[in-house]
Coordinates of C-alpha atoms in Angstrom, one line a residue:
Chain A
X263 CA 38.3 11.0 -34.8
X264 CA 34.6 9.8 -34.9
X265 CA 31.9 9.2 -32.3
X266 CA 31.6 5.7 -31.3
X267 CA 28.1 4.8 -33.1
X268 CA 29.4 5.9 -36.5
X269 CA 30.7 2.3 -37.2
X270 CA 27.8 0.9 -36.2
X271 CA 25.8 3.0 -38.7
X272 CA 28.0 1.4 -41.5
X273 CA 27.2 -2.1 -40.4
X274 CA 23.5 -1.9 -39.8
X275 CA 22.2 -2.5 -43.5
X276 CA 24.4 -5.4 -43.6
X277 CA 23.3 -7.0 -40.3
X278 CA 19.9 -6.0 -41.3
X279 CA 20.0 -8.2 -44.3
X280 CA 21.8 -11.3 -42.2
X281 CA 19.6 -11.1 -39.2
X282 CA 16.6 -11.5 -41.3
X283 CA 17.9 -14.3 -43.2
X284 CA 20.2 -16.2 -41.1
X285 CA 19.6 -15.1 -37.5
X286 CA 16.0 -14.6 -36.5
X287 CA 14.9 -17.7 -38.4
X288 CA 16.5 -20.0 -36.1
X289 CA 14.8 -18.6 -33.1
X290 CA 11.3 -18.7 -34.7
X291 CA 12.0 -21.9 -36.0
X292 CA 12.7 -23.4 -32.3
X293 CA 9.5 -21.5 -31.0
X294 CA 7.7 -23.1 -33.9
X295 CA 9.3 -26.7 -33.2
X296 CA 7.7 -26.5 -29.6
X297 CA 4.4 -26.6 -31.2
X298 CA 2.3 -29.0 -32.4
X299 CA 2.0 -28.1 -36.3
X300 CA -1.3 -28.3 -37.7
X301 CA -1.6 -27.2 -41.6
X302 CA 1.6 -25.6 -41.5
X303 CA 0.9 -23.2 -38.5
X304 CA 1.8 -23.7 -34.5
X305 CA -1.1 -24.8 -32.4
X306 CA -0.6 -25.9 -29.2
X307 CA 2.7 -26.0 -27.0
X308 CA 3.9 -29.6 -26.8
X309 CA 7.8 -28.8 -25.8
X310 CA 9.9 -31.1 -26.9
X311 CA 7.2 -33.1 -28.4
X312 CA 8.4 -33.1 -31.7
X313 CA 12.1 -34.0 -31.0
X314 CA 11.1 -36.9 -28.9
X315 CA 8.8 -38.0 -31.7
X316 CA 11.4 -37.4 -34.1
X317 CA 14.1 -39.4 -32.5
X318 CA 11.6 -42.7 -31.6
X319 CA 11.2 -42.8 -35.5
X320 CA 12.5 -46.3 -36.0
X321 CA 14.4 -44.8 -39.3
X322 CA 16.2 -42.0 -37.5
X323 CA 19.2 -43.7 -36.9
X324 CA 20.0 -45.6 -40.0
X325 CA 19.7 -41.9 -41.6
X326 CA 22.2 -40.4 -39.2
X327 CA 24.3 -43.6 -40.0
X328 CA 24.4 -43.1 -43.6
X329 CA 24.8 -39.5 -43.4
X330 CA 28.0 -40.5 -41.4
X331 CA 29.1 -42.8 -43.8
X332 CA 28.6 -40.7 -47.1
X333 CA 30.2 -37.7 -44.9
X334 CA 33.0 -39.3 -43.5
X335 CA 34.3 -41.3 -46.7
X336 CA 33.7 -38.2 -49.3
X337 CA 35.7 -35.8 -47.1
X338 CA 38.5 -38.6 -46.4
X339 CA 38.5 -39.3 -50.1
X340 CA 38.5 -35.6 -51.0
X341 CA 41.0 -34.4 -48.9
X342 CA 43.4 -37.5 -49.9
X343 CA 42.7 -36.9 -53.2
X344 CA 43.1 -33.1 -53.2
X345 CA 46.3 -33.4 -51.2
X346 CA 48.2 -35.8 -53.4
X347 CA 47.5 -33.3 -56.5
X348 CA 48.2 -30.3 -54.3
X349 CA 51.6 -31.8 -53.6
X350 CA 52.2 -32.9 -57.4
X351 CA 51.1 -29.2 -58.6
X352 CA 53.2 -27.5 -56.5
X353 CA 56.4 -28.9 -57.9
X354 CA 55.1 -27.9 -61.7
X355 CA 56.2 -25.0 -63.3
X356 CA 53.4 -22.1 -62.7
X357 CA 51.8 -22.4 -65.8
X358 CA 51.0 -25.9 -65.7
X359 CA 50.0 -25.8 -62.3
X360 CA 47.3 -23.2 -62.9
X361 CA 45.9 -25.2 -65.8
X362 CA 45.3 -28.2 -63.6
X363 CA 44.0 -25.9 -61.0
X364 CA 41.5 -24.3 -63.7
X365 CA 40.6 -27.7 -64.8
X366 CA 39.9 -29.3 -61.5
X367 CA 37.6 -26.2 -60.5
X368 CA 35.4 -26.5 -63.3
X369 CA 33.1 -29.0 -61.7
X370 CA 32.9 -26.6 -58.4
X371 CA 31.9 -23.5 -60.4
X372 CA 29.4 -25.5 -62.2
X373 CA 25.8 -25.7 -59.9
X374 CA 25.3 -29.1 -57.9
X375 CA 22.3 -29.6 -60.0
X376 CA 23.8 -29.2 -63.4
X377 CA 27.0 -31.0 -62.4
X378 CA 25.1 -34.3 -61.2
X379 CA 23.2 -34.2 -63.8
X380 CA 25.8 -34.3 -66.3
X381 CA 27.9 -36.6 -64.2
X382 CA 24.7 -38.9 -64.2
X383 CA 24.4 -38.9 -68.1
X384 CA 28.0 -39.1 -68.8
X385 CA 29.3 -41.8 -66.5
X386 CA 26.1 -43.8 -65.5
X387 CA 23.2 -43.7 -67.8
X388 CA 22.8 -46.6 -70.1
X389 CA 23.4 -44.5 -73.1
X390 CA 26.1 -42.3 -71.9
X391 CA 29.9 -42.4 -72.4
X392 CA 31.0 -44.6 -69.9
X393 CA 28.8 -47.4 -70.5
X394 CA 29.0 -47.2 -74.6
X395 CA 32.7 -47.4 -73.9
X396 CA 32.3 -50.6 -71.8
X397 CA 29.6 -51.8 -74.4
X398 CA 32.2 -51.5 -77.1
X399 CA 34.4 -53.8 -75.3
X400 CA 31.8 -56.2 -74.9
X401 CA 31.4 -55.6 -71.5
X402 CA 27.8 -55.9 -69.9
X403 CA 26.1 -52.8 -68.7
X404 CA 26.3 -51.9 -65.0
X405 CA 23.1 -50.9 -63.2
X406 CA 25.1 -48.7 -60.6
X407 CA 21.9 -47.1 -59.2
X408 CA 19.7 -50.0 -58.6
X409 CA 22.3 -51.7 -56.1
X410 CA 22.1 -49.8 -52.6
X411 CA 26.1 -49.8 -52.1
X412 CA 27.2 -48.8 -55.4
X413 CA 24.5 -46.2 -55.5
X414 CA 26.1 -44.7 -52.3
X415 CA 29.4 -44.9 -53.9
X416 CA 28.2 -42.9 -56.7
X417 CA 26.7 -40.4 -54.5
X418 CA 30.1 -40.2 -53.0
X419 CA 31.9 -40.3 -56.0
X420 CA 29.9 -37.2 -57.1
X421 CA 30.8 -35.4 -54.0
X422 CA 34.4 -36.0 -54.0
X423 CA 34.5 -35.0 -57.9
X424 CA 32.6 -31.9 -57.2
X425 CA 34.7 -30.8 -54.3
X426 CA 38.1 -31.7 -55.0
X427 CA 38.9 -28.5 -57.0
X428 CA 37.9 -26.4 -53.8
X429 CA 40.1 -28.4 -51.6
X430 CA 42.9 -28.3 -54.0
X431 CA 43.0 -24.6 -54.3
X432 CA 42.9 -24.0 -50.5
X433 CA 45.8 -26.4 -50.0
X434 CA 48.0 -24.9 -52.9
X435 CA 47.7 -21.7 -51.1
X436 CA 48.7 -23.1 -47.9
X437 CA 51.6 -25.0 -49.9
X438 CA 52.6 -21.8 -51.5
X439 CA 53.2 -19.8 -47.8
X440 CA 55.4 -22.8 -46.7
X441 CA 58.8 -21.4 -47.4
X442 CA 61.2 -23.5 -49.7
X443 CA 64.1 -23.2 -47.6
X444 CA 62.3 -25.4 -45.2
X445 CA 62.5 -28.3 -47.5
X446 CA 66.1 -27.4 -48.9
X447 CA 67.4 -27.7 -45.5
X448 CA 65.8 -30.8 -44.5
X449 CA 67.2 -32.3 -47.5
X450 CA 70.5 -31.5 -46.9
X451 CA 70.1 -33.0 -43.6
X452 CA 69.4 -35.9 -45.4
X453 CA 65.6 -36.0 -45.0
X454 CA 63.9 -38.1 -47.5
X455 CA 60.7 -36.9 -49.4
X456 CA 58.4 -39.3 -46.9
X457 CA 60.2 -37.4 -43.9
X458 CA 59.7 -34.1 -45.5
X459 CA 56.3 -34.5 -46.2
X460 CA 55.5 -36.1 -42.6
X461 CA 57.7 -34.1 -40.5
X462 CA 57.5 -30.5 -42.3
X463 CA 54.6 -29.9 -44.9
X464 CA 52.0 -31.6 -42.8
X465 CA 52.5 -29.8 -39.6
X466 CA 52.7 -26.7 -41.5
X467 CA 49.6 -27.5 -43.9
X468 CA 47.6 -28.3 -40.4
X469 CA 45.1 -25.0 -40.4
X470 CA 44.3 -25.1 -44.2
X471 CA 44.0 -29.0 -43.9
X472 CA 41.6 -28.9 -40.8
X473 CA 39.6 -25.9 -42.5
X474 CA 38.7 -27.9 -45.5
X475 CA 38.2 -30.8 -43.4
X476 CA 35.3 -28.4 -41.7
X477 CA 33.8 -26.9 -44.9
X478 CA 33.4 -30.1 -46.7
X479 CA 31.8 -32.0 -43.6
X480 CA 29.4 -29.1 -43.6
X481 CA 28.9 -29.0 -47.1
X482 CA 28.4 -32.7 -47.5
X483 CA 25.8 -32.7 -44.5
X484 CA 23.7 -30.3 -46.2
X485 CA 23.9 -31.4 -49.6
X486 CA 20.3 -31.8 -51.0
X487 CA 21.1 -31.4 -54.8
X488 CA 23.1 -34.4 -55.5
X489 CA 21.0 -37.1 -53.7
X490 CA 17.9 -35.4 -54.9
X491 CA 19.3 -35.6 -58.6
X492 CA 21.2 -38.8 -58.5
X493 CA 19.1 -41.0 -56.5
X494 CA 16.2 -39.7 -55.0
X495 CA 17.4 -41.3 -51.7
X496 CA 17.1 -44.7 -53.4
X497 CA 17.1 -47.5 -54.0
X498 CA 14.9 -48.2 -51.2
X499 CA 16.3 -45.7 -48.7
X500 CA 19.9 -46.5 -49.4
X501 CA 21.0 -42.8 -50.0
X502 CA 18.5 -41.2 -47.9
X503 CA 20.7 -39.0 -46.3
X504 CA 19.7 -36.2 -43.3
X505 CA 19.7 -33.4 -45.8
X506 CA 17.2 -35.1 -48.5
X507 CA 15.3 -36.6 -45.5
X508 CA 14.4 -33.2 -44.0
X509 CA 13.9 -31.8 -47.4
X510 CA 11.6 -34.5 -48.0
X511 CA 9.4 -34.4 -44.6
X512 CA 9.0 -30.9 -45.4
X513 CA 8.1 -30.5 -49.2
X514 CA 7.0 -33.9 -50.0
X515 CA 5.3 -35.0 -46.8
X516 CA 4.3 -31.4 -45.7
X517 CA 5.4 -32.6 -42.0
X518 CA 6.7 -29.3 -41.2
X519 CA 6.9 -30.0 -37.4
X520 CA 9.3 -32.9 -37.7
X521 CA 11.4 -30.9 -40.4
X522 CA 12.0 -28.4 -38.6
X523 CA 12.9 -30.1 -35.5
X524 CA 15.3 -32.4 -37.8
X525 CA 16.8 -29.5 -39.3
X526 CA 17.2 -27.7 -36.3
X527 CA 19.3 -30.8 -35.0
X528 CA 21.3 -30.5 -38.1
X529 CA 21.5 -26.8 -37.5
X530 CA 23.3 -27.5 -34.2
X531 CA 25.5 -30.0 -35.6
X532 CA 26.4 -27.1 -38.2
X533 CA 27.2 -24.8 -35.0
X534 CA 29.8 -26.9 -33.4
X535 CA 31.5 -27.5 -37.0
X536 CA 31.3 -23.4 -37.3
X537 CA 32.7 -22.8 -33.9
X538 CA 35.6 -25.0 -34.8
X539 CA 36.0 -23.3 -38.2
X540 CA 36.1 -19.8 -36.0
X541 CA 38.6 -20.9 -33.5
X542 CA 40.9 -22.0 -36.6
X543 CA 40.5 -19.2 -39.3
X544 CA 42.7 -16.0 -37.9
X545 CA 40.3 -13.4 -37.5
X546 CA 41.0 -10.4 -35.7
X547 CA 39.6 -6.8 -35.3
Chain B
X7 CA 71.8 -27.5 -53.1
X8 CA 70.3 -26.2 -56.3
X9 CA 71.9 -29.1 -58.0
X10 CA 70.5 -31.6 -55.7
X11 CA 67.0 -30.4 -56.2
X12 CA 67.5 -30.4 -60.1
X13 CA 68.9 -34.0 -60.1
X14 CA 65.9 -35.1 -58.0
X15 CA 63.4 -33.3 -60.2
X16 CA 65.4 -34.9 -63.4
X17 CA 64.9 -38.4 -61.5
X18 CA 61.3 -38.0 -61.0
X19 CA 60.7 -36.6 -64.6
X20 CA 62.2 -40.0 -65.9
X21 CA 60.6 -42.2 -63.8
X22 CA 57.1 -40.8 -63.4
X23 CA 56.9 -39.2 -66.7
X24 CA 54.4 -41.4 -68.0
X25 CA 52.4 -41.9 -65.2
X26 CA 52.0 -38.4 -64.5
X27 CA 51.1 -37.8 -68.2
X28 CA 48.2 -40.4 -67.7
X29 CA 47.2 -38.9 -64.4
X30 CA 46.8 -35.4 -66.1
X31 CA 44.7 -37.0 -69.1
X32 CA 42.5 -38.5 -66.8
X33 CA 41.9 -35.5 -64.6
X34 CA 41.2 -33.5 -67.8
X35 CA 38.4 -36.5 -68.9
X36 CA 36.8 -36.6 -65.5
X37 CA 36.7 -32.6 -65.2
X38 CA 35.8 -31.6 -68.9
X39 CA 34.0 -34.9 -70.2
X40 CA 30.4 -34.0 -68.6
X41 CA 30.4 -30.7 -70.1
X42 CA 31.7 -31.5 -73.6
X43 CA 30.1 -34.9 -73.7
X44 CA 27.0 -33.1 -72.7
X45 CA 27.3 -30.1 -75.4
X46 CA 27.5 -32.9 -78.1
X47 CA 24.2 -34.4 -76.6
X48 CA 22.4 -31.1 -76.8
X49 CA 23.3 -30.8 -80.8
X50 CA 22.3 -34.4 -81.6
X51 CA 18.7 -35.4 -82.8
X52 CA 16.9 -38.3 -81.3
X53 CA 18.3 -40.6 -83.8
X54 CA 21.8 -39.6 -83.5
X55 CA 21.5 -40.0 -79.8
X56 CA 20.5 -43.4 -79.6
X57 CA 23.1 -44.7 -82.3
X58 CA 25.6 -47.4 -81.4
X59 CA 28.5 -46.9 -81.1
X60 CA 27.7 -43.5 -80.1
X61 CA 29.1 -40.5 -82.4
X62 CA 31.8 -38.2 -81.5
X63 CA 31.6 -35.7 -84.3
X64 CA 30.0 -37.3 -87.0
X65 CA 26.4 -36.3 -87.2
X66 CA 24.2 -33.4 -88.4
X67 CA 23.9 -30.7 -85.3
X68 CA 20.5 -29.8 -84.8
X69 CA 19.0 -26.9 -82.7
X70 CA 16.0 -28.6 -81.9
X71 CA 16.9 -29.3 -78.4
X72 CA 17.4 -26.0 -77.4
X73 CA 14.3 -24.9 -79.3
X74 CA 12.2 -27.2 -77.4
X75 CA 13.8 -26.1 -74.0
X76 CA 13.2 -22.4 -75.1
X77 CA 9.3 -23.4 -76.0
X78 CA 9.2 -24.3 -72.3
X79 CA 9.9 -21.1 -71.1
X80 CA 13.6 -21.4 -70.2
X81 CA 14.9 -18.3 -71.6
X82 CA 12.9 -16.2 -69.5
X83 CA 14.6 -18.4 -66.3
X84 CA 17.7 -17.6 -67.8
X85 CA 17.1 -13.8 -67.8
X86 CA 15.0 -13.9 -64.2
X87 CA 18.4 -15.7 -62.9
X88 CA 20.7 -13.5 -64.6
X89 CA 18.9 -10.0 -63.0
X90 CA 18.8 -12.1 -59.6
X91 CA 22.5 -12.3 -59.7
X92 CA 23.0 -9.2 -60.9
X93 CA 21.0 -7.4 -58.1
X94 CA 22.8 -9.9 -55.5
X95 CA 26.1 -8.5 -56.6
X96 CA 25.2 -5.2 -56.4
X97 CA 23.6 -5.4 -52.8
X98 CA 26.5 -7.6 -51.7
X99 CA 29.0 -4.8 -52.5
X100 CA 26.8 -2.1 -51.2
X101 CA 26.2 -3.6 -47.7
X102 CA 29.5 -5.4 -47.9
X103 CA 31.7 -2.5 -48.2
X104 CA 30.7 0.1 -45.6
X105 CA 30.6 -2.9 -43.0
X106 CA 34.0 -4.2 -43.7
X107 CA 35.4 -0.6 -43.5
X108 CA 33.7 -0.3 -40.2
X109 CA 34.9 -3.5 -38.9
X110 CA 38.5 -2.6 -40.2
X111 CA 38.7 1.3 -39.2
X112 CA 36.2 2.0 -36.4
X113 CA 36.0 1.1 -32.9
X114 CA 32.3 0.6 -31.9
X115 CA 30.4 -1.1 -29.1
X116 CA 29.9 -4.8 -30.1
X117 CA 32.7 -4.9 -32.8
X118 CA 34.4 -8.1 -32.0
X119 CA 31.2 -10.2 -31.1
X120 CA 29.5 -8.9 -34.2
X121 CA 32.5 -9.6 -36.5
X122 CA 33.0 -13.1 -34.9
X123 CA 29.1 -13.2 -36.0
X124 CA 30.1 -12.4 -39.6
X125 CA 33.1 -15.0 -39.5
X126 CA 30.8 -17.8 -38.2
X127 CA 28.1 -17.0 -40.9
X128 CA 30.8 -18.0 -43.7
X129 CA 30.2 -21.6 -43.0
X130 CA 26.8 -21.3 -42.0
X131 CA 25.6 -20.0 -45.1
X132 CA 27.5 -22.7 -47.1
X133 CA 25.4 -25.1 -45.3
X134 CA 21.7 -23.8 -45.8
X135 CA 19.9 -27.1 -46.2
X136 CA 19.4 -26.8 -42.1
X137 CA 18.9 -23.2 -42.2
X138 CA 16.4 -23.5 -44.8
X139 CA 13.5 -25.0 -43.1
X140 CA 13.4 -22.2 -40.4
X141 CA 14.0 -19.6 -42.8
X142 CA 11.0 -21.0 -44.7
X143 CA 8.4 -20.8 -42.2
X144 CA 10.0 -17.5 -41.2
X145 CA 9.7 -15.8 -44.5
X146 CA 6.1 -17.6 -44.8
X147 CA 4.9 -16.1 -41.5
X148 CA 6.3 -12.9 -42.6
X149 CA 4.7 -13.2 -46.0
X150 CA 7.9 -12.9 -47.6
X151 CA 7.7 -15.9 -49.9
X152 CA 7.1 -15.7 -53.6
X153 CA 8.0 -12.3 -53.9
X154 CA 10.0 -10.7 -56.8
X155 CA 12.6 -9.7 -53.9
X156 CA 12.6 -12.7 -52.2
X157 CA 15.5 -14.7 -53.8
X158 CA 17.8 -11.5 -54.2
X159 CA 17.4 -11.1 -50.5
X160 CA 18.3 -14.7 -49.6
X161 CA 21.2 -14.8 -52.1
X162 CA 22.3 -11.4 -50.5
X163 CA 22.5 -12.7 -47.0
X164 CA 24.1 -16.0 -47.9
X165 CA 27.0 -14.1 -49.8
X166 CA 27.3 -11.1 -47.7
X167 CA 29.8 -12.8 -44.8
X168 CA 32.4 -14.0 -47.3
X169 CA 32.4 -10.6 -49.2
X170 CA 33.0 -8.8 -45.8
X171 CA 35.7 -11.0 -44.8
X172 CA 37.5 -10.8 -48.3
X173 CA 37.1 -6.8 -48.3
X174 CA 38.3 -6.5 -44.8
X175 CA 41.2 -8.6 -45.0
X176 CA 42.1 -6.1 -47.9
X177 CA 41.7 -2.9 -46.0
X178 CA 43.8 -4.3 -43.5
X179 CA 46.2 -3.9 -46.0
X180 CA 45.8 -0.2 -46.4
X181 CA 48.0 1.7 -44.2
X182 CA 46.1 3.8 -41.6
X183 CA 48.6 6.9 -42.5
X184 CA 46.5 7.5 -45.6
X185 CA 43.5 8.0 -43.6
X186 CA 45.3 10.2 -41.2
X187 CA 46.8 12.5 -44.1
X188 CA 43.4 12.5 -45.4
X189 CA 41.8 13.5 -42.4
X190 CA 44.4 16.3 -41.9
X191 CA 43.4 17.5 -45.3
X192 CA 39.8 17.7 -43.7
X193 CA 38.4 14.7 -45.1
X194 CA 35.2 13.1 -43.4
X195 CA 35.0 9.1 -43.3
X196 CA 32.8 8.9 -46.0
X197 CA 35.4 10.4 -48.1
X198 CA 38.0 8.5 -47.2
X199 CA 36.1 5.4 -47.8
X200 CA 35.4 6.6 -51.3
X201 CA 38.7 8.8 -52.2
X202 CA 41.2 6.4 -50.7
X203 CA 39.6 2.9 -49.5
X204 CA 37.4 2.4 -52.8
X205 CA 40.0 2.7 -55.5
X206 CA 42.6 0.4 -53.4
X207 CA 40.3 -2.3 -53.0
X208 CA 39.0 -2.9 -56.7
X209 CA 40.8 -6.5 -57.0
X210 CA 38.8 -7.5 -53.8
X211 CA 35.7 -6.3 -54.8
X212 CA 36.0 -8.2 -58.0
X213 CA 36.8 -11.5 -56.1
X214 CA 34.0 -10.8 -53.7
X215 CA 31.8 -10.2 -56.7
X216 CA 32.7 -13.0 -59.0
X217 CA 31.9 -15.1 -55.8
X218 CA 28.4 -13.7 -55.1
X219 CA 27.5 -14.2 -58.9
X220 CA 28.5 -17.8 -59.0
X221 CA 26.8 -18.8 -55.8
X222 CA 23.6 -16.9 -56.5
X223 CA 23.6 -18.3 -60.0
X224 CA 24.2 -22.1 -58.9
X225 CA 21.8 -21.5 -55.4
X226 CA 19.0 -24.6 -55.9
X227 CA 17.7 -25.3 -52.4
X228 CA 16.2 -21.9 -51.9
X229 CA 15.5 -20.9 -55.3
X230 CA 13.4 -24.3 -55.1
X231 CA 11.4 -23.6 -52.0
X232 CA 11.0 -20.1 -51.5
X233 CA 8.9 -19.0 -54.7
X234 CA 6.7 -21.4 -56.8
X235 CA 5.2 -18.4 -59.4
X236 CA 7.0 -19.6 -62.6
X237 CA 7.5 -16.1 -63.4
X238 CA 9.8 -15.9 -60.3
X239 CA 11.7 -19.0 -61.0
X240 CA 15.4 -18.8 -61.6
X241 CA 17.6 -21.3 -63.4
X242 CA 18.7 -24.0 -61.3
X243 CA 14.9 -25.0 -60.5
X244 CA 13.6 -25.0 -63.8
X245 CA 16.7 -27.1 -64.7
X246 CA 15.7 -29.4 -62.0
X247 CA 12.1 -29.2 -63.4
X248 CA 12.9 -30.6 -66.5
X249 CA 14.3 -33.6 -65.3
X250 CA 10.8 -34.3 -64.0
X251 CA 9.2 -33.1 -67.6
X252 CA 11.3 -34.5 -70.1
X253 CA 12.3 -37.9 -68.0
X254 CA 15.0 -39.8 -69.8
X255 CA 15.2 -37.6 -73.4
X256 CA 18.6 -36.5 -72.5
X257 CA 18.8 -34.1 -75.6
X258 CA 16.6 -31.2 -74.2
X259 CA 17.8 -32.0 -70.6
X260 CA 21.4 -31.5 -71.7
X261 CA 20.4 -28.4 -73.9
X262 CA 19.0 -26.9 -70.3
X263 CA 22.0 -28.1 -68.4
X264 CA 24.6 -26.5 -70.6
X265 CA 23.1 -23.2 -71.1
X266 CA 22.6 -23.1 -67.4
X267 CA 26.5 -23.5 -67.1
X268 CA 27.5 -21.1 -70.2
X269 CA 27.2 -18.1 -68.0
X270 CA 29.5 -19.5 -65.3
X271 CA 31.8 -20.4 -67.8
X272 CA 31.8 -17.0 -69.7
X273 CA 32.7 -15.7 -65.9
X274 CA 34.9 -18.2 -65.5
X275 CA 37.1 -17.7 -68.7
X276 CA 37.4 -13.6 -68.1
X277 CA 37.8 -13.9 -64.1
X278 CA 39.1 -17.4 -63.3
X279 CA 41.8 -15.6 -61.3
X280 CA 39.3 -13.8 -59.2
X281 CA 37.5 -16.9 -58.8
X282 CA 40.7 -18.7 -57.0
X283 CA 41.7 -15.5 -55.2
X284 CA 38.4 -15.1 -54.0
X285 CA 38.5 -18.6 -52.9
X286 CA 41.7 -18.4 -51.4
X287 CA 41.1 -15.1 -49.6
X288 CA 37.5 -16.3 -48.3
X289 CA 38.8 -19.5 -46.6
X290 CA 42.1 -19.3 -45.2
X291 CA 44.1 -15.8 -44.3
X292 CA 47.8 -15.4 -44.3

């Protein structure tokens, strides 16, 4: 009914925006990272020099390690808790179920800067709500942000709290698509709740579960805001994860060479996750 | 079989009633306390703020914190963010609808790989921190930083892939027979988009639009890095700068934070269902 190029005309505007902001910077950035960077501009070609220098940085391995711990624990907790809540909400009458949904999504729709700031004020600050309650019971103040382990714990707590609503909504949509008679048939055959969960619900939730694992991993690896607002990477470098390390290299130390190289290494990791995402999402044209 | 289920449910209620009630309360406190406590804080004077035990409602509300934040130019940041986000929503729909239409209804060279690229860009733009540095040096080179259009352009590109995905998913559900009937009546493809497709995808446009609004209003990293002129600075970096500026003065800080979420909460109350549907459609299909 139309010539083959008409469709292309319709997508050109959208792809121009995507190419300018998302695609071309990657290629430019890679070219840039192969040069010695002086005062923010590329001078002579040094091949992978920026990368070898970066990987020989003694602090780098620890930063990767912290990122792995932060991401793995945050994702595992978010998935486990949201799955538990989802299974519970799924059994509630629709009205109450959607109230829970709406409440849990509030931290997610709040910007990370504001959410982290308010979380810090209410649950951590020495004159905030939580510490005041502790003090009313005569308990000593907790200096949670000055201890390396509890600082990381809090960073993880903020991450889980912030992203729980997202995971819950995706899992609920997945649960809704499981026909009810599956469960009924299974319980007729004498399956207990644990068997029903393990043998019926879990396999049928595989796709949404994997999708949220990927999306949560991506967003945890890339989060700059919550460490920036909550801990600033400290105490010492206890919560210095990759995203904030890249951010600091570029905009605090003005070392664009190493920042770009590290960002592209992160980007490579992102691409692997994205490929998994693309495989899972049932896209077709 | 119905009866087994009811019995199960009744047992469940009896055994776990208190537990579930407690958990419900815990969830509510955990998720709403920061906003509520932050609102109370923003209305307290310095003296009330440091009172121990802290007062819940027994204090004279004051607007002085809001006054101080406004005196530091915050109303300007709010206005800028509103403009940026509105432009982003319009641009996302303007670019997204034709693209989604083309991907669903036309056959053209490179359709599959290009759509694959769109799908891949959904999670990619979620994790924008890694992309940000290359994006920054690229825009710096092209002289695109610090312009009035810089942030709307970036937000648009970040929100567009998900919008195309959501809208295309809805167009798929519109029977092609409708198009064909219109063609028989002499309609061109643009007329089909305008007269047939567009009226049927309004809920999807709503979902995509709300997601784009929330996403661009809340964006922080690009907003901080890509512009430094104060007159171009949107609300999230403005709030972040207040952290350095007000230090531990939680009164004005929470006033700024609260004003930074109010527009989102308004959108949420009016269009909360669209957010949920946008999230669902945007992530898993089918």
